[in-house]
mmCIF file of C-alpha atoms and ligand atoms in Angstrom:
data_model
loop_
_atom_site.group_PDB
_atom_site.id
_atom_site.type_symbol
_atom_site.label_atom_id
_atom_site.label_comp_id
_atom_site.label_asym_id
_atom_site.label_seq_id
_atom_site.Cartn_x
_atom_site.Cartn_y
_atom_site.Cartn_z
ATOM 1 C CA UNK A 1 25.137 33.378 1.962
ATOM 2 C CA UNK A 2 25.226 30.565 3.817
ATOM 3 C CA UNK A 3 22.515 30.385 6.497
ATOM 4 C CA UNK A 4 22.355 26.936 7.995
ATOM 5 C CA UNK A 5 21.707 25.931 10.631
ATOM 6 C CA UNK A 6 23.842 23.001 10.845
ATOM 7 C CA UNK A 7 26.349 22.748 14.009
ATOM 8 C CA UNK A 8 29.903 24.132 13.437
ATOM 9 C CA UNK A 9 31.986 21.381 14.631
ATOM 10 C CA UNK A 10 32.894 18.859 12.075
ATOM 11 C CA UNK A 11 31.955 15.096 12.101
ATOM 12 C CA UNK A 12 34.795 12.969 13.493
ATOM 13 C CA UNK A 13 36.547 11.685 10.091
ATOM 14 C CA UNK A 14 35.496 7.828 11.308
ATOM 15 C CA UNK A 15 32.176 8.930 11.208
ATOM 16 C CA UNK A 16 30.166 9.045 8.167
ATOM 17 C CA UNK A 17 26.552 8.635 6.880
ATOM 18 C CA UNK A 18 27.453 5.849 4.426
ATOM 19 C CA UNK A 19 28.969 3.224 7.418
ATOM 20 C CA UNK A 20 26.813 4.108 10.134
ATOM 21 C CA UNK A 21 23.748 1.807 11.074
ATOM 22 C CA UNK A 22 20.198 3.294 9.900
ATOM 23 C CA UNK A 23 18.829 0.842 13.325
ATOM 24 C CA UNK A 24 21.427 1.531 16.072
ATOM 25 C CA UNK A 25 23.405 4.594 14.817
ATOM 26 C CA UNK A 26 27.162 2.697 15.247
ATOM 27 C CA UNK A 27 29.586 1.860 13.072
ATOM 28 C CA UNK A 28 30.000 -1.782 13.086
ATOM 29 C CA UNK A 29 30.130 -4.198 10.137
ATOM 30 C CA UNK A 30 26.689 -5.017 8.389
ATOM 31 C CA UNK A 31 26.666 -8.411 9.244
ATOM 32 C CA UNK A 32 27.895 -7.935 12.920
ATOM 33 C CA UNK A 33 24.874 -7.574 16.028
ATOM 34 C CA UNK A 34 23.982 -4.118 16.952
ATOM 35 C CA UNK A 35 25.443 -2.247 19.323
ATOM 36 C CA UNK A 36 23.733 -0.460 22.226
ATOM 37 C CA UNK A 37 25.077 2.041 25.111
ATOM 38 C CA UNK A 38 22.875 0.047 27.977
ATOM 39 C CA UNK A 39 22.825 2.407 31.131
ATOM 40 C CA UNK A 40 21.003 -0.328 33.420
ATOM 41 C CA UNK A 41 22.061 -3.887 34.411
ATOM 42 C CA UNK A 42 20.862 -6.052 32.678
ATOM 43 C CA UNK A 43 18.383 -9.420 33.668
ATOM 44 C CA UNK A 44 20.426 -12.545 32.741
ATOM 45 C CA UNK A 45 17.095 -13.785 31.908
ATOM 46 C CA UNK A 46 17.781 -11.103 29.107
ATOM 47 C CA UNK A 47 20.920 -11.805 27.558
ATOM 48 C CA UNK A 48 22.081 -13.941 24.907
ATOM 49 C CA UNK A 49 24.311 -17.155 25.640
ATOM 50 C CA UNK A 50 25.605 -16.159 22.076
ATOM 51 C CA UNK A 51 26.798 -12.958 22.042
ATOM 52 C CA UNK A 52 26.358 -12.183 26.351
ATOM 53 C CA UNK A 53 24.461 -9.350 24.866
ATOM 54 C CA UNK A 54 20.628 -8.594 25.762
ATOM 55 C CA UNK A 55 18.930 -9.821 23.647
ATOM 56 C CA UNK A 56 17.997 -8.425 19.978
ATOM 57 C CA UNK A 57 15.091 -9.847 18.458
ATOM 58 C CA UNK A 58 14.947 -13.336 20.850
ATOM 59 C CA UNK A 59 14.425 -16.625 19.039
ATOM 60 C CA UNK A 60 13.286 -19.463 21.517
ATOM 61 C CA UNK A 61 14.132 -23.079 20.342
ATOM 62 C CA UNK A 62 12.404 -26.144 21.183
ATOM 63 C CA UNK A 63 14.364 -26.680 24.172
ATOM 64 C CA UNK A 64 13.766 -23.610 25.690
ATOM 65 C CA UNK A 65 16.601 -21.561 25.011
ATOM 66 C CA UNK A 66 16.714 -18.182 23.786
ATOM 67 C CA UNK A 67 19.056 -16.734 21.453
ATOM 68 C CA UNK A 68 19.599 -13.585 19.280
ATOM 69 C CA UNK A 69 17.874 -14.005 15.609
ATOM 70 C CA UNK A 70 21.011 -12.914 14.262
ATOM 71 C CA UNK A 71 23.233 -14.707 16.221
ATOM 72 C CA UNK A 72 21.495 -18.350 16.080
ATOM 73 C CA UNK A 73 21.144 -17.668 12.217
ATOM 74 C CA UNK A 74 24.923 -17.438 12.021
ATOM 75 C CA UNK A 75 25.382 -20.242 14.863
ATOM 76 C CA UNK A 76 23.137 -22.619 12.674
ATOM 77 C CA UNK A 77 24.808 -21.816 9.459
ATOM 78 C CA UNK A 78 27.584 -23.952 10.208
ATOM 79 C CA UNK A 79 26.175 -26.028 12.901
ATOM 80 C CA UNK A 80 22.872 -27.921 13.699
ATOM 81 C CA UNK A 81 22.189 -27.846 17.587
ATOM 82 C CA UNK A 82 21.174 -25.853 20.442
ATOM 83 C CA UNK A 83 24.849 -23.962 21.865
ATOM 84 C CA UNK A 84 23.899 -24.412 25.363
ATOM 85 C CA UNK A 85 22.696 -28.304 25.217
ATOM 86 C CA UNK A 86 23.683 -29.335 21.763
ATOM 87 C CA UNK A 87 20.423 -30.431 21.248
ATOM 88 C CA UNK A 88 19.744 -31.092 17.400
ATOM 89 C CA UNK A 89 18.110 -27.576 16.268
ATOM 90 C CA UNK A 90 17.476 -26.204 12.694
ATOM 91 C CA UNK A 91 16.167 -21.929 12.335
ATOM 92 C CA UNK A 92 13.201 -23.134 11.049
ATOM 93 C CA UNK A 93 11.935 -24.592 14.419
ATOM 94 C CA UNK A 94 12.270 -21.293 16.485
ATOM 95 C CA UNK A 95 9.667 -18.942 16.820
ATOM 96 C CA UNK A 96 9.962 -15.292 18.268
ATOM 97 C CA UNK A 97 10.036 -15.125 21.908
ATOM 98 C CA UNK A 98 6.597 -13.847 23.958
ATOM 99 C CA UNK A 99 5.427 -10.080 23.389
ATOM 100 C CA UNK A 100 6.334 -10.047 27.056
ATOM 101 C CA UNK A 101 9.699 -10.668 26.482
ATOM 102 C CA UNK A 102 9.698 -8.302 23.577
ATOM 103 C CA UNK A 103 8.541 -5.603 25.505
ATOM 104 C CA UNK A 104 10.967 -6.158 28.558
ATOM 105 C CA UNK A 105 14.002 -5.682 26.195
ATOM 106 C CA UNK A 106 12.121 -2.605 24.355
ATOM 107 C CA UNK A 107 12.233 -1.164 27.483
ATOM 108 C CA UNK A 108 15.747 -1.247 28.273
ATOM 109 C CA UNK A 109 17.081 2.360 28.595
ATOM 110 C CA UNK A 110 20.275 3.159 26.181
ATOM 111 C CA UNK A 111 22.235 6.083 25.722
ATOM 112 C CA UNK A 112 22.270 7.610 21.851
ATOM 113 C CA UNK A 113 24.956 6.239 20.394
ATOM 114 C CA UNK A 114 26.288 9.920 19.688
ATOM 115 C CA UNK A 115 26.504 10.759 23.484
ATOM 116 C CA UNK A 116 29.410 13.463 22.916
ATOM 117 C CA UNK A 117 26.969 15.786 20.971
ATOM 118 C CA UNK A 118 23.173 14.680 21.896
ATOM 119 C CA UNK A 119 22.511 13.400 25.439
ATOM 120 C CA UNK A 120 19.051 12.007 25.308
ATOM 121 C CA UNK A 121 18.275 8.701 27.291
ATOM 122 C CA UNK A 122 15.451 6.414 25.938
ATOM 123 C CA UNK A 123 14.134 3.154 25.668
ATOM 124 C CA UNK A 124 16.036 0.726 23.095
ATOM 125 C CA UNK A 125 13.113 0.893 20.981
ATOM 126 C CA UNK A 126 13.185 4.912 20.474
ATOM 127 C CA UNK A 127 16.307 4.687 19.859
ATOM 128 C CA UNK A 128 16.166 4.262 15.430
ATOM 129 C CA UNK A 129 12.925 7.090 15.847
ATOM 130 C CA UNK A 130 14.877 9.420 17.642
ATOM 131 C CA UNK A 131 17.914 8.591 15.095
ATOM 132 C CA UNK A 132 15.873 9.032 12.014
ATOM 133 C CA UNK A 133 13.768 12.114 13.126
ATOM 134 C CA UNK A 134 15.500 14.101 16.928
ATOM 135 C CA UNK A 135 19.061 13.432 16.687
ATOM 136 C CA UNK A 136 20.873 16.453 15.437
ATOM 137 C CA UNK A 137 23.675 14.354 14.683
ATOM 138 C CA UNK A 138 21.874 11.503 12.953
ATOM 139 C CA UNK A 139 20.209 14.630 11.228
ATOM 140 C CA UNK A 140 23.742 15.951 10.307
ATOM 141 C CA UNK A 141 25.471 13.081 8.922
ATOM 142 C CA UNK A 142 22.593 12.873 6.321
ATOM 143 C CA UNK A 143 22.856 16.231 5.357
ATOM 144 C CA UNK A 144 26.228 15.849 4.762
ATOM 145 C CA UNK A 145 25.818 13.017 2.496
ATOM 146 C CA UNK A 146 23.143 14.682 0.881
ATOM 147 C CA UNK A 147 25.140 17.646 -0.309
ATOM 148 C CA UNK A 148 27.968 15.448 -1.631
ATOM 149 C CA UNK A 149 25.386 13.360 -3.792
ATOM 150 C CA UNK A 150 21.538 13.595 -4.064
ATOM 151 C CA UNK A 151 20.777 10.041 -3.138
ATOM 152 C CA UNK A 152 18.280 8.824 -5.938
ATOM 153 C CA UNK A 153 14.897 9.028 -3.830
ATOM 154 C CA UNK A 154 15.218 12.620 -4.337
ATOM 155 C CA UNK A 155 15.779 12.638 -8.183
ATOM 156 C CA UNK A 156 12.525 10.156 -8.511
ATOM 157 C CA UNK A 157 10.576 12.166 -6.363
ATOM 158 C CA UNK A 158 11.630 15.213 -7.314
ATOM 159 C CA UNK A 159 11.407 18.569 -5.811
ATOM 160 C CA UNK A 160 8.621 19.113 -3.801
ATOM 161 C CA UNK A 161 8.618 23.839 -3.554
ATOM 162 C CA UNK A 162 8.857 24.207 -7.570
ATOM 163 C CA UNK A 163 8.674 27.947 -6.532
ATOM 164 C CA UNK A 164 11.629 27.337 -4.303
ATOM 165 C CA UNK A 165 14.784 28.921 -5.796
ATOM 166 C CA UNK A 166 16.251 31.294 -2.861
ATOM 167 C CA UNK A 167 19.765 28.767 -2.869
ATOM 168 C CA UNK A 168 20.172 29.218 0.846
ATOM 169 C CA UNK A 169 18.489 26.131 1.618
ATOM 170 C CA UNK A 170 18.916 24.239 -1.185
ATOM 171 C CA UNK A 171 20.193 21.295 0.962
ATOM 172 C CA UNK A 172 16.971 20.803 3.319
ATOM 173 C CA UNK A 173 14.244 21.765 0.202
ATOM 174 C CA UNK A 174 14.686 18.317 -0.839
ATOM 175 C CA UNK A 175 13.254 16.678 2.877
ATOM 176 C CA UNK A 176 11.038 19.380 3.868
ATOM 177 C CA UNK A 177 7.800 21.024 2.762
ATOM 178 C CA UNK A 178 8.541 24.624 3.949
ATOM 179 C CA UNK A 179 5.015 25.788 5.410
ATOM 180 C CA UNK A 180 6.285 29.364 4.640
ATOM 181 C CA UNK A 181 8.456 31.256 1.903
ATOM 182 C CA UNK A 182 9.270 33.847 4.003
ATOM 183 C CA UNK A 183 12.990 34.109 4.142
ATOM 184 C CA UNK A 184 12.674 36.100 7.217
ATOM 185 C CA UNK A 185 11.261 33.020 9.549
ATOM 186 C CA UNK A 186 14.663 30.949 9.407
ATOM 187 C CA UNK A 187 13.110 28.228 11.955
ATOM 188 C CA UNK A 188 10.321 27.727 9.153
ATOM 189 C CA UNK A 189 12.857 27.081 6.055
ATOM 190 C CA UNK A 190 15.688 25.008 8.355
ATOM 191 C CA UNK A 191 14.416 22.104 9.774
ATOM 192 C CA UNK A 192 16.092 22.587 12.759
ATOM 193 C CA UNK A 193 13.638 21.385 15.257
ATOM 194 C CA UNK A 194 15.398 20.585 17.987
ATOM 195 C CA UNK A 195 15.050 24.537 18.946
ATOM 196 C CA UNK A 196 11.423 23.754 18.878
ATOM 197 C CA UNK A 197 9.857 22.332 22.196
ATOM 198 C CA UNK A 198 6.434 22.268 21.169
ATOM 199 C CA UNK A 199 5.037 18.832 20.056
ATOM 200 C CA UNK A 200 2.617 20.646 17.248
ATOM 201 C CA UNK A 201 5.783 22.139 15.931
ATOM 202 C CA UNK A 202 5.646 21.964 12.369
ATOM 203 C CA UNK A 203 8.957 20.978 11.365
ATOM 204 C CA UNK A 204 8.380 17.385 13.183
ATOM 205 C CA UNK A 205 5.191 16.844 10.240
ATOM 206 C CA UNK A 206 7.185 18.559 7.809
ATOM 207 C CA UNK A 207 9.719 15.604 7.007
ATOM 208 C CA UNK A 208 8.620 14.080 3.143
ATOM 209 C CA UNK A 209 10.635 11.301 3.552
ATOM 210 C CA UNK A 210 12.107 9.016 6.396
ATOM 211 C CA UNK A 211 13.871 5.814 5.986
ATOM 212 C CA UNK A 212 12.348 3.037 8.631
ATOM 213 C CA UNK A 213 13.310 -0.983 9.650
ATOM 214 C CA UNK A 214 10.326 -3.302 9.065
ATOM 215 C CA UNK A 215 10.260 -6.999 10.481
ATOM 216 C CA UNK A 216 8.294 -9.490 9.058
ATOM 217 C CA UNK A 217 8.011 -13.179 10.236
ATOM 218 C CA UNK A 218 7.233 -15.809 8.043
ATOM 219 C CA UNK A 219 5.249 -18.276 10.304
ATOM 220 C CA UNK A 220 5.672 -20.899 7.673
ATOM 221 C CA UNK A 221 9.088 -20.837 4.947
ATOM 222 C CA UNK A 222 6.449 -20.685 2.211
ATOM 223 C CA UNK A 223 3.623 -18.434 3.412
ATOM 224 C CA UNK A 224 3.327 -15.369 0.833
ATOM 225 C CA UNK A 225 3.723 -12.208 2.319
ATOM 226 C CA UNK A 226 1.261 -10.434 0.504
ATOM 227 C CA UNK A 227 3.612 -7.295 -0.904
ATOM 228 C CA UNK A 228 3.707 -6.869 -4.673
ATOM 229 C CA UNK A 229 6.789 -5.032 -5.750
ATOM 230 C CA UNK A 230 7.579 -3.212 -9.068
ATOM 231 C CA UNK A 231 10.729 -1.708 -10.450
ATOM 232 C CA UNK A 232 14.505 -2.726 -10.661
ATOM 233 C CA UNK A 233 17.851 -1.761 -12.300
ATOM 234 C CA UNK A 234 16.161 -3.399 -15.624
ATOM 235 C CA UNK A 235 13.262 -1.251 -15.448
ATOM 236 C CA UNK A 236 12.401 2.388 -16.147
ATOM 237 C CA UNK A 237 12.051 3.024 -12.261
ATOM 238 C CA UNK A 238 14.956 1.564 -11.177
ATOM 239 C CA UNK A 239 13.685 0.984 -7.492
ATOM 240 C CA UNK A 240 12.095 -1.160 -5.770
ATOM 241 C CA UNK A 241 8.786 0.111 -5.033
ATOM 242 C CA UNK A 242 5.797 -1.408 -3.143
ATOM 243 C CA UNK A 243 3.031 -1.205 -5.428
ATOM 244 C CA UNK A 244 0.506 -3.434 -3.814
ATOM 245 C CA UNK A 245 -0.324 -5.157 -0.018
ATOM 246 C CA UNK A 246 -2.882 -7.473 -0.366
ATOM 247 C CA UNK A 247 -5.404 -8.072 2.262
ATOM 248 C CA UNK A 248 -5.096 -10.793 5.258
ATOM 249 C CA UNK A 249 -1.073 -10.570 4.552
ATOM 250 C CA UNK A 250 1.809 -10.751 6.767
ATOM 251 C CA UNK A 251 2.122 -7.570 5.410
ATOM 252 C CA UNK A 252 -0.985 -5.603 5.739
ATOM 253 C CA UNK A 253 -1.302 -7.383 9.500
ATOM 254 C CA UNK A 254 1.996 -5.648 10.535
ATOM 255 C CA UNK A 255 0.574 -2.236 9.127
ATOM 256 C CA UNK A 256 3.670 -0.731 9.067
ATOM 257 C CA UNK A 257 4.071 -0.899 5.021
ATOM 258 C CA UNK A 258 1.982 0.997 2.501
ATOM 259 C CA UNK A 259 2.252 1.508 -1.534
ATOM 260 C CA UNK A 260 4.836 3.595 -2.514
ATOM 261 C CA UNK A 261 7.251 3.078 0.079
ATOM 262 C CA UNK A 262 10.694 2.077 -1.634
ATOM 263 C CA UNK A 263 12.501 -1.022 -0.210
ATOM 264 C CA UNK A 264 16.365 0.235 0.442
ATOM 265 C CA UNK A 265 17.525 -3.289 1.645
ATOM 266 C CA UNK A 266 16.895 -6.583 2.903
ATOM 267 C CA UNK A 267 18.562 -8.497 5.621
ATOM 268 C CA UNK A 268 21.621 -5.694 5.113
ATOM 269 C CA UNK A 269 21.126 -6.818 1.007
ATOM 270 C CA UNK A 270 20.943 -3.811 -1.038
ATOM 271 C CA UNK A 271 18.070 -3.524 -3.613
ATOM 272 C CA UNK A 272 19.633 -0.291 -4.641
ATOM 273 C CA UNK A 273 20.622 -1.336 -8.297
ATOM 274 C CA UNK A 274 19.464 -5.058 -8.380
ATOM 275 C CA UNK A 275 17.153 -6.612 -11.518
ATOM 276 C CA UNK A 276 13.710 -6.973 -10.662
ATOM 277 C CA UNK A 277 13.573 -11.008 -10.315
ATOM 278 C CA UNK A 278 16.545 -10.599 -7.896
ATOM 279 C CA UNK A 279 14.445 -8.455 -5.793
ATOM 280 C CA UNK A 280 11.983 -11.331 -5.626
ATOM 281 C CA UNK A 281 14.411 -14.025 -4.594
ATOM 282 C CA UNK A 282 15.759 -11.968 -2.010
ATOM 283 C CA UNK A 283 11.950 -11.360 -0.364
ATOM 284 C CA UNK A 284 11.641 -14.952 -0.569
ATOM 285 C CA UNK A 285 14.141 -15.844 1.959
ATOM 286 C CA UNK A 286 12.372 -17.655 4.684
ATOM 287 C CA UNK A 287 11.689 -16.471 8.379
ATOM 288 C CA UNK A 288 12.760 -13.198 9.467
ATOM 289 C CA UNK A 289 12.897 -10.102 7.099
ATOM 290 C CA UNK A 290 14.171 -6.855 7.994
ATOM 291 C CA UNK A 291 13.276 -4.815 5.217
ATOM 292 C CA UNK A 292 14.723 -0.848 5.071
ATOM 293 C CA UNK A 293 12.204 1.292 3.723
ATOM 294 C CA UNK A 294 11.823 5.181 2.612
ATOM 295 C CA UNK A 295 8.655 6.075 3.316
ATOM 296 C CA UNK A 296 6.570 9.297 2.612
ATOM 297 C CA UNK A 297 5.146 11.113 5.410
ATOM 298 C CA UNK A 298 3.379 13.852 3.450
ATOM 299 C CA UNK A 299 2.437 16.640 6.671
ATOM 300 C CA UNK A 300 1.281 13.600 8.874
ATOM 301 C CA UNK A 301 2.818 11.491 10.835
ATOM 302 C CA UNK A 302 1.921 7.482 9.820
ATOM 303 C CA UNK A 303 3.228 5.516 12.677
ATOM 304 C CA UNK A 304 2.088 6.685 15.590
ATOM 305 C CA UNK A 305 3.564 4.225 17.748
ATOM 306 C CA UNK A 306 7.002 4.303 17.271
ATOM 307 C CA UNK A 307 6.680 8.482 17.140
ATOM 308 C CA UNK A 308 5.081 9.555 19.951
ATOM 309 C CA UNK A 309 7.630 11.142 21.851
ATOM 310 C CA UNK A 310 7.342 14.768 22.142
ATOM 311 C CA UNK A 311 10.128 16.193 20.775
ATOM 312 C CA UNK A 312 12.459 18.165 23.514
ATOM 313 C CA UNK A 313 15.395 19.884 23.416
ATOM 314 C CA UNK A 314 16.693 19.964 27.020
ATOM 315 C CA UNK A 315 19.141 17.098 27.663
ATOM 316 C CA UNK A 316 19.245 15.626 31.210
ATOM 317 C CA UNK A 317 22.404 16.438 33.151
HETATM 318 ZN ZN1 ZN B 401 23.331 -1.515 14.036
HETATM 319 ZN ZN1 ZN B 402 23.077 -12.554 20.632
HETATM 320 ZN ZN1 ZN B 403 18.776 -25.552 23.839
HETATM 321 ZN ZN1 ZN B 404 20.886 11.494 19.336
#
């Protein structure tokens, strides 16, 4: 009866979809740093004084240090200078450091973070793409999580094949559109596209839903960011929902957001049962945002630039 696809070996019992990072695929506490598996040496030009860490999203300070955002944030909640010249320094003085910069630690190859089962090798900033949409672990874990409990996304949505009733693959109806009935194509009504070498496959287009990290960067503590929210625990939705971007935003600049797409969490806060006003306080936070979003990617895929590798299943030796 049961025809999935899913790999036979059980999850390690530390391991679970609940506790692991949606942006770096470890364990480690919500407020800690990320963790990557670097395979190069790093630049010291690179690395944080902070954390000795390269660099994840670099802050420079008016003295011309660069840290972590995460790490100065915490630094500067209890102190107010610079922790390489104790120069007197406050978060809202730093700016993100140069696209070039940006790109240089983008480009740092790392490991996925599930090395015993998936081998792939790819730049730091593949790394949550390949997570959310190649890694047959990543893929796994949520599948596992999904049987226990149908997280609510799925309940609002609702099912997407009305017609679909077979039972088999009642656990992966819910995240794909299956281009085919046909109980006889398997590869069509599992998503298991790792099998699948071709970029066109359509299992890769087939995902409704994917959950995403989106930064946005308040230039100035007050400046609106143009996103217009609806929903909350003391409304009939209950989730926060984008309803609106309006033009000229932060928002519609970055490109990355559209309406409908439901905001999980902010800054590692969870909007998952939180009143409407409280979802507005906690967008108002100044500078940096990391918002977790579902998003729905009907049959096409939106973001072409953080998707464009072709999907492969051959792991380098
Ligand atoms: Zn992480
Ligand atoms: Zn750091
Ligand atoms: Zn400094
Ligand atoms: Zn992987």
């Amino acid at each position: 009866m049961a025809t999935t696809e899913i790999k036979a070996s059980s999850s390690p019992a530390a391991l679970s979809w609940a506790r692991v990072c949606k942006e770096c695929g470890q364990q480690h506490e919500g407020q800690d740093t990320h963790l990557y598996e670097y395979q190069d040496e790093v630049d010291d030009e690179l690395v944080c004084h902070i954390c000795l860490q390269p660099l994840i999203r670099p802050m420079d300070t008016p003295c011309g240090h660069t840290y972590c955002f995460h790490c100065l944030s915490n630094f500067l909640k209890e102190k107010d200078f610079c922790p390489v010249d104790r120069l007197r320094l406050q978060l809202h003085q730093c700016r993100p450091s140069s696209l070039l910069v940006r790109n240089l630690l983008d480009k740092l190859n790392v490991m996925c973070p599930h090395y015993a089962e998936c081998q792939q090798q790819m730049q730091r900033c593949e790394l949550q793409p390949h997570l959310h949409n190649r890694c047959p672990v990543f893929r796994r874990l949520r599948e596992e999580a999904e049987k226990r409990k149908r997280p609510s996304w799925h309940e609002l949505k609702g099912r997407k094949n009305d017609g679909e009733s077979s039972g088999d693959d009642k656990h992966s109806a819910a995240l794909s559109r299956n281009p085919s009935r046909d109980p006889s194509e398997p590869g069509l009504i599992n998503p298991a596209y790792e099998e699948m070498d071709d970029d066109n496959t359509p299992q890769r287009s087939s995902l409704v839903a994917e959950a995403n990290v989106v930064e946005l960067f308040r230039e100035e503590p007050e400046e609106d960011l143009g996103l217009r929210i609806v929903g909350g625990r003391d409304t009939p939705l209950g989730n926060i929902v984008i309803q609106e971007i309006i033009r000229d935003s932060i928002t519609s600049r970055d490109g990355r957001l559209a309406p409908g797409d439901h905001i999980l969490e902010v800054n590692d806060v969870s909007l998952a049962s939180v009143p409407h006003a409280r979802a507005i306080t906690v967008l108002q936070q100044p500078a940096l945002l990391r918002l977790t979003v579902m998003q729905e990617k009907g049959f096409k895929i939106r973001d072409q630039r953080s998707d464009q590798q072709p999907s492969t299943s051959t792991a380098p030796q």
